[in-house]
XYZ file of C-alpha atoms in Angstrom:
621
model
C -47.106 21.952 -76.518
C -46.582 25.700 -75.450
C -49.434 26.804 -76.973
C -52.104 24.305 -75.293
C -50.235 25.333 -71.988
C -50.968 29.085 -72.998
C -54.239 27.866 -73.401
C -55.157 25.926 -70.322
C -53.635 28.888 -68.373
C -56.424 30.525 -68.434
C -58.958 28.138 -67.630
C -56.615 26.731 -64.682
C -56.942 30.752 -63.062
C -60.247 30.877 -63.035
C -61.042 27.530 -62.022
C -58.587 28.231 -58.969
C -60.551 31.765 -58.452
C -63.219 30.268 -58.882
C -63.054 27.777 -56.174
C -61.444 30.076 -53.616
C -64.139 32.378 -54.332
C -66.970 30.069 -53.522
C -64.897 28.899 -49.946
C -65.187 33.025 -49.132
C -68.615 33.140 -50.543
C -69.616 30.713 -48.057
C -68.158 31.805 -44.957
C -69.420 35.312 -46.447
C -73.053 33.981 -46.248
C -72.700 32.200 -42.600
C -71.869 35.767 -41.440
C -74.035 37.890 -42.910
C -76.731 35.496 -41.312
C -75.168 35.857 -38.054
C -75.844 39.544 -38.111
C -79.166 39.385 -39.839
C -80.040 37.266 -36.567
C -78.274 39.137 -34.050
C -79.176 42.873 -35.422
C -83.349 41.691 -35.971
C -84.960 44.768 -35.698
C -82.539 47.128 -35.078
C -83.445 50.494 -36.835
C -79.809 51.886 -37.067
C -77.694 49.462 -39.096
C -77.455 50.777 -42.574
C -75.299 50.493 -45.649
C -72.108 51.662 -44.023
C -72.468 48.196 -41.487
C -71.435 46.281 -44.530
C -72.618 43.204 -43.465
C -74.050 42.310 -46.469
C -73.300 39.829 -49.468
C -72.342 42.738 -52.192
C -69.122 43.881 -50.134
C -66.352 41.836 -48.311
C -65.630 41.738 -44.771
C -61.838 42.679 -45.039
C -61.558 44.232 -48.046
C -64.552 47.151 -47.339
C -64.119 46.848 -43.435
C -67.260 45.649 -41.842
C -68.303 47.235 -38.524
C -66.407 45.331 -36.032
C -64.554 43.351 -38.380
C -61.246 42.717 -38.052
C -58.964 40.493 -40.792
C -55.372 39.428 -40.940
C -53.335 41.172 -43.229
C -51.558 38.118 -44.143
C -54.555 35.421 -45.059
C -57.388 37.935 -45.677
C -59.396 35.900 -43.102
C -61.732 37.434 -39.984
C -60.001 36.768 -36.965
C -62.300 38.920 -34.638
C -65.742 39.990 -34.670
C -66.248 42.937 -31.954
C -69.732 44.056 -31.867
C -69.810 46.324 -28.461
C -72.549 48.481 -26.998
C -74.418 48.360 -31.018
C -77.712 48.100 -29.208
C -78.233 44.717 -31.093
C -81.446 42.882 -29.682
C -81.815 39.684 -32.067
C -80.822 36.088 -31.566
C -77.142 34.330 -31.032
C -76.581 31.817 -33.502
C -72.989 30.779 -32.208
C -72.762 28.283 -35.412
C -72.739 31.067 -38.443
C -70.089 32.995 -36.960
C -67.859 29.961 -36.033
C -67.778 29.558 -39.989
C -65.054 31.959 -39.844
C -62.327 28.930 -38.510
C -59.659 31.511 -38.366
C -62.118 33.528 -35.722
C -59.990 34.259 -32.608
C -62.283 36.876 -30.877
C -65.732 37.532 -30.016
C -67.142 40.312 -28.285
C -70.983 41.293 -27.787
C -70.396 43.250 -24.629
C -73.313 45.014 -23.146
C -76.035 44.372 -25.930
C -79.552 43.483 -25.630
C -78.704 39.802 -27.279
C -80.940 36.707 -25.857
C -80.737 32.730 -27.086
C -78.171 30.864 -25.646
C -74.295 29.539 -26.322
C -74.987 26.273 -28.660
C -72.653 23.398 -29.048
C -71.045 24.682 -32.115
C -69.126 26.497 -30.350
C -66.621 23.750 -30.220
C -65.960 24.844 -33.954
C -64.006 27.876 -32.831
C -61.102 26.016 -32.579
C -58.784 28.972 -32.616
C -61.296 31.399 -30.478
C -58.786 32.562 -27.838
C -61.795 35.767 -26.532
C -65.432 35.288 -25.646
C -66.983 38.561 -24.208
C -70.892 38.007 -23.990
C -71.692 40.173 -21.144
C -74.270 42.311 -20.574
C -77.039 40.352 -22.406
C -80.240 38.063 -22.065
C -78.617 35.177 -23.114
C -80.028 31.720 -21.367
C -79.346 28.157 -21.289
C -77.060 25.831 -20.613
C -72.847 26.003 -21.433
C -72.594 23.449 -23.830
C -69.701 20.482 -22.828
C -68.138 21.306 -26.401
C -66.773 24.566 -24.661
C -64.197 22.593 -23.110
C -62.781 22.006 -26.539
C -61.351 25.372 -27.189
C -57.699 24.866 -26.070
C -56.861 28.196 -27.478
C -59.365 30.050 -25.621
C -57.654 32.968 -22.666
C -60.474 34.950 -21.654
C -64.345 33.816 -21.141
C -66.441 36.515 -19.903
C -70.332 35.289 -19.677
C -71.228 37.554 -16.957
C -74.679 39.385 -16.570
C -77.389 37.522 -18.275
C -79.488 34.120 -17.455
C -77.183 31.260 -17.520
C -78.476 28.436 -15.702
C -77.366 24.926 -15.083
C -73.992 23.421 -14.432
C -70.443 24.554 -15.583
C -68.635 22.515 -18.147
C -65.454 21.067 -16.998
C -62.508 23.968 -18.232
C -59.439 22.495 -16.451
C -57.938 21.214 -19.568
C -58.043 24.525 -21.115
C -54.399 25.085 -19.625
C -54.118 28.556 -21.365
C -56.970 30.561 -19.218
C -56.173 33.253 -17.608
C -59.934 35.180 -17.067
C -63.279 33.441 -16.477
C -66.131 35.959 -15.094
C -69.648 34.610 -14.885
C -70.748 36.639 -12.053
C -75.058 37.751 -11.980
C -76.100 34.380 -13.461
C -78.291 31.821 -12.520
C -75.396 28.751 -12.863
C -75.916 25.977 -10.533
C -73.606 23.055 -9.294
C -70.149 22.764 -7.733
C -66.993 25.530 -8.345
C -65.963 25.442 -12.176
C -63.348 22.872 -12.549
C -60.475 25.088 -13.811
C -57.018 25.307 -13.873
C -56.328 27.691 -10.854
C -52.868 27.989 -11.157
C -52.580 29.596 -14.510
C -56.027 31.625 -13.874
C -55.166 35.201 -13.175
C -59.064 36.491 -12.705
C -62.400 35.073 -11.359
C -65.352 36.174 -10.819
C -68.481 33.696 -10.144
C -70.571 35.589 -7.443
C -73.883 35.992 -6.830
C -75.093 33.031 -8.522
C -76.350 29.686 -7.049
C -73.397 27.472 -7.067
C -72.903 24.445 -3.847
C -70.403 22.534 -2.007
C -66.770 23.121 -0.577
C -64.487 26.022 -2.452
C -61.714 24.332 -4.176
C -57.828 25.181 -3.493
C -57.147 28.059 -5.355
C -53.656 28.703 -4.471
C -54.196 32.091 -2.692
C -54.734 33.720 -6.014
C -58.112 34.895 -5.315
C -60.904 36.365 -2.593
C -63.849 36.131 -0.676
C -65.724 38.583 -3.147
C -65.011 35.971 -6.568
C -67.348 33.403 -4.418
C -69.578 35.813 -2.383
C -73.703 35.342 -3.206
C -73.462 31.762 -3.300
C -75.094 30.785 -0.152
C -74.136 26.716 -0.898
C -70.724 27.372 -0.855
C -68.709 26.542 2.149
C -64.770 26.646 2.987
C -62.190 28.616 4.803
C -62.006 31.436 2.120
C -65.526 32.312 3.113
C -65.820 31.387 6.665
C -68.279 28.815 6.905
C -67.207 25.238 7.136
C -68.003 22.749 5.276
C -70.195 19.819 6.846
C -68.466 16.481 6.881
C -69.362 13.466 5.107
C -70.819 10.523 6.993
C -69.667 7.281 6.207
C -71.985 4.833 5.389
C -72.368 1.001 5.484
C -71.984 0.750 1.412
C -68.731 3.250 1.709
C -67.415 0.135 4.417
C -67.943 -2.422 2.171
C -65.851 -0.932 -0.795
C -62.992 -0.186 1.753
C -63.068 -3.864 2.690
C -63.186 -5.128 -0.761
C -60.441 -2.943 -1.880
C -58.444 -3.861 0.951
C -58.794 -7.695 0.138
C -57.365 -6.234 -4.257
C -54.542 -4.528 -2.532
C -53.380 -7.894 -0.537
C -54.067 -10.147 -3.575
C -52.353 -7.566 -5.800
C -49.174 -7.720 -3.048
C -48.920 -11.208 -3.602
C -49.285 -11.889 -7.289
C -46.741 -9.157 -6.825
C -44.345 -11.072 -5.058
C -45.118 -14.105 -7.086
C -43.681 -12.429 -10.057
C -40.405 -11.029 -8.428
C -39.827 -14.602 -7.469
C -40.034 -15.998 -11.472
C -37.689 -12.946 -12.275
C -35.293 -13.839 -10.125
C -35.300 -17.568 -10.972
C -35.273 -16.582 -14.659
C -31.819 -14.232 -14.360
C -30.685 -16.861 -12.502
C -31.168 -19.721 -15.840
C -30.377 -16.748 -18.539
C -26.890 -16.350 -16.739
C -25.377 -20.301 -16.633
C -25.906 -20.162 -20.921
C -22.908 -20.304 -22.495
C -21.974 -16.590 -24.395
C -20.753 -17.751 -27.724
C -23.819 -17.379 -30.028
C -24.388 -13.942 -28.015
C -20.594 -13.120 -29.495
C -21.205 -14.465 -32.311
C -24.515 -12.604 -32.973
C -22.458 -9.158 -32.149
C -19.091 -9.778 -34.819
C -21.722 -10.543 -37.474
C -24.146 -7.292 -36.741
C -20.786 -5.126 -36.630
C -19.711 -6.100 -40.117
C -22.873 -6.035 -41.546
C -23.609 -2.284 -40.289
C -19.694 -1.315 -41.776
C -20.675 -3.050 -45.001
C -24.037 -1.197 -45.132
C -21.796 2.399 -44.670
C -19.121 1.133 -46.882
C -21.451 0.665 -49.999
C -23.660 3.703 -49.579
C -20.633 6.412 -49.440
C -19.921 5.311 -52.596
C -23.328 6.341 -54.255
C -24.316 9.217 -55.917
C -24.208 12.143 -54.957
C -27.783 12.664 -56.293
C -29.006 10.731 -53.204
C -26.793 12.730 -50.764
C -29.611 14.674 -48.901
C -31.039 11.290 -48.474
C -28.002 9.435 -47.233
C -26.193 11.745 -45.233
C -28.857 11.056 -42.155
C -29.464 7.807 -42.408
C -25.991 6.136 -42.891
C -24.377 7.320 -40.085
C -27.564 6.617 -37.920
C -27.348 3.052 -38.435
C -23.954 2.691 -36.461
C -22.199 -0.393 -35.363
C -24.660 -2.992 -33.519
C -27.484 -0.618 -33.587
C -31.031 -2.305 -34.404
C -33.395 -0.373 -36.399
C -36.383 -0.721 -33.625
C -34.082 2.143 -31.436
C -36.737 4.435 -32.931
C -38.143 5.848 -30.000
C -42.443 7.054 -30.830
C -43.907 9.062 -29.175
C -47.503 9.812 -28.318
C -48.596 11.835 -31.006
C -51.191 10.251 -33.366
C -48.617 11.159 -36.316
C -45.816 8.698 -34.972
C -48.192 5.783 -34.705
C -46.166 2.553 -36.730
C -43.593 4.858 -37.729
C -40.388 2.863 -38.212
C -36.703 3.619 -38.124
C -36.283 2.267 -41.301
C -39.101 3.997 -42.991
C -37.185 6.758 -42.754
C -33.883 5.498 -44.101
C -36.211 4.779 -47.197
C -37.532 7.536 -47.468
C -36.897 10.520 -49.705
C -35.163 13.273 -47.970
C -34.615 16.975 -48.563
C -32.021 19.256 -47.108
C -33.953 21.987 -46.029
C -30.635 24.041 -44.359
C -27.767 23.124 -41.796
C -26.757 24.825 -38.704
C -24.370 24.726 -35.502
C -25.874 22.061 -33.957
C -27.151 20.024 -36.816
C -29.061 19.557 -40.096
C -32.897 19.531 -40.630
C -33.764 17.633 -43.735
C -38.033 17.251 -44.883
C -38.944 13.743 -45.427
C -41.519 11.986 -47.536
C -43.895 9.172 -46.457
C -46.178 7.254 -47.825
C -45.670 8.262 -51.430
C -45.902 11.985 -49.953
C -49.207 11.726 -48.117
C -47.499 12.161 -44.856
C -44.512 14.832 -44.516
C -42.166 14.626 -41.666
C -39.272 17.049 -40.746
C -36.476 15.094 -39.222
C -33.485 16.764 -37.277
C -30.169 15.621 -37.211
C -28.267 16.870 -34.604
C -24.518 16.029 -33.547
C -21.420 16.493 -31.494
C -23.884 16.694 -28.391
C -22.184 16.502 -24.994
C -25.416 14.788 -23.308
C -25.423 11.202 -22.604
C -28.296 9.213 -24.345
C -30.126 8.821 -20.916
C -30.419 12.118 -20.017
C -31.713 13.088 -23.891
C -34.125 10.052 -23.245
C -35.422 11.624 -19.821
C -35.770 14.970 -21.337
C -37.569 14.234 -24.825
C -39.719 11.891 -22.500
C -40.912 14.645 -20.069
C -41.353 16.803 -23.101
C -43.844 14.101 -24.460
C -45.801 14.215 -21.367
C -45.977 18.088 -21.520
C -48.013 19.527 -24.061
C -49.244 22.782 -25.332
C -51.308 23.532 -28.645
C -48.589 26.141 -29.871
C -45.323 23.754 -29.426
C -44.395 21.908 -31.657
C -44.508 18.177 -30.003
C -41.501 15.440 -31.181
C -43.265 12.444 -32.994
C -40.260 9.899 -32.392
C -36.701 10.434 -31.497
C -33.773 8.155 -32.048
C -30.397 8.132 -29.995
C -26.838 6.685 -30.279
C -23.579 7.706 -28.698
C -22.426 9.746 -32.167
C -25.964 11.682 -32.592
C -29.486 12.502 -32.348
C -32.400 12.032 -34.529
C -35.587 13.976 -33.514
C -38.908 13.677 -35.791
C -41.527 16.594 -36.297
C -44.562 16.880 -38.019
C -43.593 19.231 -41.480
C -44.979 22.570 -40.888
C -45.541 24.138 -44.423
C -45.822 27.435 -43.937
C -42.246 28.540 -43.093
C -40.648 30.264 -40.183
C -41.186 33.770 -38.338
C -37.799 34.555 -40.063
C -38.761 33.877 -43.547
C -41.824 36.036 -43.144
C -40.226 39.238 -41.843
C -36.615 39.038 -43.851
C -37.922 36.748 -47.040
C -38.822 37.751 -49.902
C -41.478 39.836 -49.024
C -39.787 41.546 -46.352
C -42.316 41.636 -43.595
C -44.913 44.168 -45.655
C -48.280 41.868 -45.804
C -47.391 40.907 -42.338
C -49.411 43.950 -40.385
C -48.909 45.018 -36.605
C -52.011 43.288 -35.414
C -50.576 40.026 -37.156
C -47.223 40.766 -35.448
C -48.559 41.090 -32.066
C -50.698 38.080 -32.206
C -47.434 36.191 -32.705
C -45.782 37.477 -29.954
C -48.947 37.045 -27.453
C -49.126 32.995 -28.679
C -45.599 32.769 -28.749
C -45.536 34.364 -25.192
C -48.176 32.462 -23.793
C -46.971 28.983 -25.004
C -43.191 29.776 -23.874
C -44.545 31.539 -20.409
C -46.272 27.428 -19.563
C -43.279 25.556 -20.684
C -41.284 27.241 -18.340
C -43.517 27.055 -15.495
C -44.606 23.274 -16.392
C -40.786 22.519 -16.694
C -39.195 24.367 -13.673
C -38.871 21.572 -11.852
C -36.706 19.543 -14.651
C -34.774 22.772 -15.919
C -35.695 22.033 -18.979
C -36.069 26.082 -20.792
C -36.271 25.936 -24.988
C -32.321 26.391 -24.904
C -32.064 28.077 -28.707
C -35.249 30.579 -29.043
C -35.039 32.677 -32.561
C -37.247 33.804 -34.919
C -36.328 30.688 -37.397
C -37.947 28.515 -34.556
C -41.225 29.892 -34.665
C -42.685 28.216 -36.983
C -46.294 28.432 -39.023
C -49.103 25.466 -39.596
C -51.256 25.086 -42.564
C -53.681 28.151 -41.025
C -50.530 30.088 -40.372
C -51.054 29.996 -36.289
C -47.316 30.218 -35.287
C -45.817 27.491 -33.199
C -42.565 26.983 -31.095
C -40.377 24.540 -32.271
C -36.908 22.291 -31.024
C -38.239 23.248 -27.169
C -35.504 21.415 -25.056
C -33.684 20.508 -27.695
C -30.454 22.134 -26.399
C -28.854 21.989 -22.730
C -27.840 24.651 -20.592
C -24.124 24.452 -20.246
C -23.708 25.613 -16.836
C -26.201 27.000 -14.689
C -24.073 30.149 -13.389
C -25.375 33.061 -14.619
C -23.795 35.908 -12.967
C -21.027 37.835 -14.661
C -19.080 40.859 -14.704
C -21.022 44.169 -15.222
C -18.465 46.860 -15.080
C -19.388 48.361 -17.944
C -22.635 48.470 -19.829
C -20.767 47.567 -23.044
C -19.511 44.591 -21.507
C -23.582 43.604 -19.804
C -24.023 43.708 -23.612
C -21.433 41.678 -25.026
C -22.764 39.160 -22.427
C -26.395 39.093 -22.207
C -27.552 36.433 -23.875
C -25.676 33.691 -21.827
C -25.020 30.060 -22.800
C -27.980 27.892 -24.450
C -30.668 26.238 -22.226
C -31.233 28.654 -19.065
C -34.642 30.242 -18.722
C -33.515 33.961 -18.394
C -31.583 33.330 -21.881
C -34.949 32.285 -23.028
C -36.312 35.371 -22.093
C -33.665 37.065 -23.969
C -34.327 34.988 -26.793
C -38.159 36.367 -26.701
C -36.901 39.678 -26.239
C -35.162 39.669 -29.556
C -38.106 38.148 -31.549
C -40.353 41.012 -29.947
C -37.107 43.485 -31.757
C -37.361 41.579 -35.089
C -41.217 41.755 -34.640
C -40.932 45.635 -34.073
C -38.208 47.087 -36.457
C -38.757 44.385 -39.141
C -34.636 44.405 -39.030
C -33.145 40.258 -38.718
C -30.692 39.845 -35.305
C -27.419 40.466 -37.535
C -26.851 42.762 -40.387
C -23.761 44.055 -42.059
C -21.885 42.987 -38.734
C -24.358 45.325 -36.528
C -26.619 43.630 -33.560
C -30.176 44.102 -33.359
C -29.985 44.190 -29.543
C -27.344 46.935 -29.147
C -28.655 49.057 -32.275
C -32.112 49.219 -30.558
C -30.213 50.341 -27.170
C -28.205 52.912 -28.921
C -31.146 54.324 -30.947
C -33.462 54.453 -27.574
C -30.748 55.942 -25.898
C -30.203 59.083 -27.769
C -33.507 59.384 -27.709
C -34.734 58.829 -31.395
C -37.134 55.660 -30.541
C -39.765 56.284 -33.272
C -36.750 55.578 -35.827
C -36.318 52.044 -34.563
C -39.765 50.502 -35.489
C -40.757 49.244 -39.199
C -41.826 51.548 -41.400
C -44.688 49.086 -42.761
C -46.019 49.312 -39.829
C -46.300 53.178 -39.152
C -47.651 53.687 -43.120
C -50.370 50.667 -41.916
C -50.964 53.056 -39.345
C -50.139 51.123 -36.016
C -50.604 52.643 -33.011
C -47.154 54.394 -31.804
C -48.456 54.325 -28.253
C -48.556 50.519 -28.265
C -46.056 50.186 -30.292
C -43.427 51.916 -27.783
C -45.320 49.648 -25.407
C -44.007 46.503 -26.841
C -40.770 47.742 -27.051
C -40.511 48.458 -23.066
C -41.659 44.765 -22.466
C -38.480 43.740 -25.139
C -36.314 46.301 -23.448
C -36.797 44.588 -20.198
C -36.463 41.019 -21.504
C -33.156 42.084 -23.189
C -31.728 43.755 -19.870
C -27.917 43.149 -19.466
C -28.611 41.436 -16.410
C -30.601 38.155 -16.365
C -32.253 38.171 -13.043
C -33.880 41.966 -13.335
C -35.422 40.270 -16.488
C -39.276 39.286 -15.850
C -39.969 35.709 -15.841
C -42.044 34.343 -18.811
C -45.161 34.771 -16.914
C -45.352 38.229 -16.124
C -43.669 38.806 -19.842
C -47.068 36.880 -20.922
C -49.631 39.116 -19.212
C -48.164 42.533 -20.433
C -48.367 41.514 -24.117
C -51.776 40.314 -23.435
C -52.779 43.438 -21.532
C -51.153 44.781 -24.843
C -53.380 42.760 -27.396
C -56.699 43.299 -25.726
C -55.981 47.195 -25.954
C -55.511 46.324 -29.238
C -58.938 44.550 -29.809
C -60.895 46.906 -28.335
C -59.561 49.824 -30.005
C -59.714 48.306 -33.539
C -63.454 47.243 -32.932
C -64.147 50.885 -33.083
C -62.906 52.128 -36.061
C-alpha cells in the first residue's frame, strides 16, 4: 500500500501543477493580448516590458504590473503616460478576476469601454483619461459594486450615463470634456466625495446633491437647469392624459380604503369567535410539547461524547415549547429552505469558543453547502430588540460584510447563521503559522482601505438605529474563497451604556480606558485603530501581558517610531513615508479620548488618499 502511494505521489503533483499552470497560462495569454492591442505600433516597448508569454507577470515584474504577495495574482494594471496608441479590449484584461485597478491615464488609446467590463467584479479604480476612447458606457458598469473611483474624463464618450446609484461605495466620478448626453448621472450623492461632469451635453433639472458640490462640476452643459446654476428649470404642464391617471388612481385608493376596512371588520369578528373556545386542548397541547422537549435533552446528554461539538448547540436550542420553524431566514440566496432542524442534523465542528459564545462550522447537504453557525449566550437583550436589530441589518448591505443567513432566538440564547468563509481570519494570517511574511504591505493596506470603507457605511447607514459592529478585532475580519477580506458579527453585540465620557487625569489612566464598553461607534473606531497596529507592527493586541496600544504609544513617544513597524515589511521594502502615514491615522483612532477620534468616514478617505499614493507610485517602478 505505501509504495503505490509513493508512487501516485508523483503523478498527483504534477497533475495539480499541471492544472494550476494551465489556469495562469490562460489568464497569461488574455493579457499579453491586451497589450499587444493596446501598445499596436508603439516603437518603444521592448524585452524589459515583459508582457510576453516566456516570463510571468508577478514573478519577472511586468511594466505596470502589480501582484499580491499572498495569491500571486495581478491586482492592478497601471499603464500611465506609456504613449500607447492601440485599441482597448476591456475583456482580455478583465481575465485577471482578482484585477482591482486600472489606469491608462493620458495615453493616445481609442475603442471604447465594452460590456465585459462587468467581469471586473473586484475592480475598485478605473482611470481612462486622457484618451480617444468613444462609445457608449455599457449598463454592465453598474455591476461593479466594488468600484471607488471612475475617472473617464477627456476623450469622446457619447450617449447616456448608466445608472451608478447602487454602487454605494463611490466616492470619485469625473467625466468632464466628453460628448455624454442625457439627464445628471444617477449616483449616490451622499457618499460621493468628487464630481466632475462639465462641459459636456447633458439636460434637465440638477439633482439634490446635498451641498457637497459646485457650480463648476455642472458648468458647459447648457440643458441643465436648477438653483446651483442659476437658471430655473421650466415647469411641467399637465396634460389631459396626466388627469386621467390622477382620476383613476384616485378611484384604486378609495376601493383599496374599503376592501381595507372590509378586512379589519372579519378580524375583528374572527378574535371575537377564537376567544369563546374553550382552552383545554390549547393546555393540553403545551404539557405535552414541554415533556417532549425535556425528554429530547434528557436522552441526548447522555450520548457520546464523540457527538459533543454537534450536540452542545442544538440541545439547548430546542428549549421548552419552542417549535423548530423559530428559525428566522433571511434574504440571502444561501438561507433559502434552510430549516431549524437541518441544522440540529447536521454535522458540526467546534471551530473555537469565546466570551460571548461558541462558533461551530456546519455541514449541509452531504458537505456541498458549509455554514458557520454562532452560538451566543448569557445576552442581556430581549428577543425583540435582537429581532429589530438582525432585521435592519438584513436590509443593510455592503459587499465586504458579512450578511446573517438566518438567526434563531429564545430567552436562554442566540443562534446566528453565516455563510463559511474558508480562508481564515486577519488574525490567523498575521500571528499563524506563517507569521504575517507572504502577507506584503500593499496586501496589508488593501485590507485596511476595504475594511475601512465597509465599516465607514455601516456606521453612517446605521446612525440612526445605533447599531456600530460592537466587538471589531482582527479575528473578525474574515477572508472569502479569493481572499477579499470581509467584516464579520457587525451588530452582533450591544453597547452597554451610551456614556462615554470619563476621567482623564492622567494619560495612563485615558489609556487604561480607551477602548470603552462594546457597541458604541467611537469604540469601533478604536477597534479599527488596533487592526491598523496589528496591520503595521505584525505584533497580535496582547503578548506576554504587554498591550499593543500602549507599546506603540510608548515606542512613538521616545521617539524610536521606525522600531514599531514589521520587519517583513521594511526587508519587502515598503515605503517608510507611508508607512508612518498609516500609523498617524491609527494614532488618532486610538486617542484616549473618544470624541477627538475621527468618525469612520473621514478615517476612510485618509487610508484611501493613502492607497492611491500607493498605486501610483508602484506603477512606476
Amino acid at each position: 500500500m505505501n509504495r503505490v502511494s509513493v508512487r501516485i505521489l508523483p503523478v498527483l503533483i504534477f497533475l495539480l501543477f499541471h492544472v494550476s499552470k494551465s489556469e495562469d497560462e490562460e489568464v497569461k495569454r488574455s493579457l499579453v493580448g491586451f497589450m499587444d492591442k493596446l501598445a499596436a505600433g508603439n516603437v518603444g516597448r521592448d524585452q524589459s516590458w515583459g508582457w510576453n508569454m516566456s516570463s510571468d507577470p508577478c514573478n519577472d515584474k511586468w511594466i505596470g504590473v502589480s501582484c499580491d504577495t499572498l495569491s500571486k495574482s495581478v491586482k492592478k494594471v497601471v499603464l500611465d503616460e506609456l504613449n500607447l496608441t492601440g485599441v482597448l479590449d476591456i475583456g482580455f484584461a478583465c481575465k485577471a478576476i482578482s484585477l482591482s485597478v486600472l489606469s491608462l491615464h493620458s495615453n493616445n488609446v481609442v475603442g471604447s469601454i465594452s460590456e465585459e467590463i462587468g467581469n471586473c467584479k473586484y475592480l475598485t479604480h478605473l482611470y481612462v483619461s486622457g484618451n480617444q476612447i468613444s462609445g457608449q458606457l455599457p449598463v454592465s458598469l453598474k455591476q461593479l459594486s466594488n468600484l471607488k473611483r471612475f475617472d473617464i474624463s477627456h476623450n469622446n464618450f457619447s450617449g447616456e450615463v448608466p445608472d451608478f446609484s447602487q454602487i454605494s461605495g463611490l466616492i470619485t466620478f469625473f467625466a468632464q470634456n466628453n460628448h455624454l448626453t442625457g439627464e445628471v448621472p444617477n449616483l449616490d450623492f451622499s457618499h460621493l466625495l468628487q464630481l466632475n461632469i462639465s462641459n459636456n451635453n447633458f439636460s434637465g433639472p440638477i439633482p439634490d446633491v446635498k451641498g457637497r458640490f459646485s457650480a463648476d462640476s455642472f458648468s458647459g452643459n447648457p440643458g441643465l437647469c436648477g438653483e446651483l446654476v442659476s437658471k430655473p428649470c421650466p415647469p411641467t404642464p399637465p396634460s389631459k392624459r396626466k388627469s386621467n391617471h390622477s382620476s383613476i388612481k384616485r378611484f384604486f385608493i378609495y376601493s383599496g380604503y374599503a376592501v381595507l376596512g372590509v378586512i379589519v371588520v372579519l378580524f375583528v369578528a374572527f378574535k371575537l369567535v377564537s376567544k369563546m373556545k374553550p382552552k383545554d386542548d390549547k393546555e393540553a397541547v403545551e404539557t405535552n410539547t414541554s415533556r417532549r422537549s425535556y425528554k429530547t435533552s434528557t436522552t441526548t446528554s447522555n450520548e457520546s461524547k464523540i457527538t459533543e461539538n454537534k450536540s452542545e448547540y442544538s440541545i439547548s436550542s430546542v428549549e421548552s415549547g419552542v417549535a423548530l420553524s423559530s428559525l428566522v431566514v433571511l434574504t440571502s440566496p444561501t438561507g433559502q429552505g434552510l430549516r431549524f432542524e437541518d441544522l440540529l442534523r447536521a454535522p458540526a465542528e467546534l471551530l473555537g469558543k469565546g466570551k460571548h459564545g461558541s462558533l461551530y462550522k456546519v455541514m449541509l447537504d452531504n458537505g456541498v453547502t458549509t455554514l458557520a453557525v454562532k452560538r451566543i449566550k448569557d445576552w442581556s437583550v430581549d428577543s425583540e430588540e435582537f429581532k429589530r436589530r438582525m432585521k435592519t441589518l438584513d436590509q443593510t448591505s455592503h459587499p465586504s460584510v458579512l450578511p446573517s443567513v438566518a438567526f434563531y432566538c429564545s430567552q436562554q440564547e442566540k443562534l446566528l447563521v453565516y455563510e463559511y468563509q474558508p480562508n481564515g481570519s486577519l488574525f490567523g494570517l498575521l500571528h499563524g503559522s506563517q507569521s504575517g511574511q507572504a502577507f506584503g504591505w500593499e496586501s496589508r493596506l488593501n485590507v485596511a482601505a476595504i475594511v475601512g470603507d465597509a465599516l465607514a457605511f455601516m456606521h453612517e447607514e446605521l446612525s440612526e438605529d445605533g447599531i456600530a459592529h460592537g466587538n471589531l478585532k482582527s479575528t473578525n475580519i474574515l477572508f472569502n474563497q479569493n481572499m477579499d477580506p470581509c467584516i464579520s458579527e457587525y451588530g452582533l453585540m450591544v453597547f452597554q451604556t451610551q456614556d462615554l465620557s470619563f476621567d482623564f487625569q492622567s494619560s495612563k489612566d485615558a489609556l487604561d480606558h480607551a477602548a470603552p464598553t462594546y457597541g458604541s461607534f467611537k469604540a469601533d473606531i478604536y477597534g479599527f485603530g488596533v487592526i491598523l497596529l496589528e496591520l503595521l507592527t505584525g505584533k497580535p493586541v496582547h503578548t506576554n501581558g504587554i498591550d499593543l496600544a500602549r507599546w506603540v504609544h510608548s515606542v512613538v513617544t521616545e521617539e524610536w517610531t521606525v522600531e514599531v513597524f514589521d520587519k517583513a515589511l521594511i526587508s519587502q521594502g515598503a515605503s517608510e513615508e507611508r508607512l508612518l502615514n498609516l500609523l498617524q491615522i491609527a494614532l488618532k483612532c486610538i486617542n484616549p479620548n473618544p470624541y477627538e477620534r475621527p468618525n469612520m468616514n473621514q478615517v476612510a478617505v485618509m487610508i484611501s488618499t493613502l492607497k492611491d499614493e500607493e498605486d501610483r507610485s508602484s506603477s512606476h517602478p
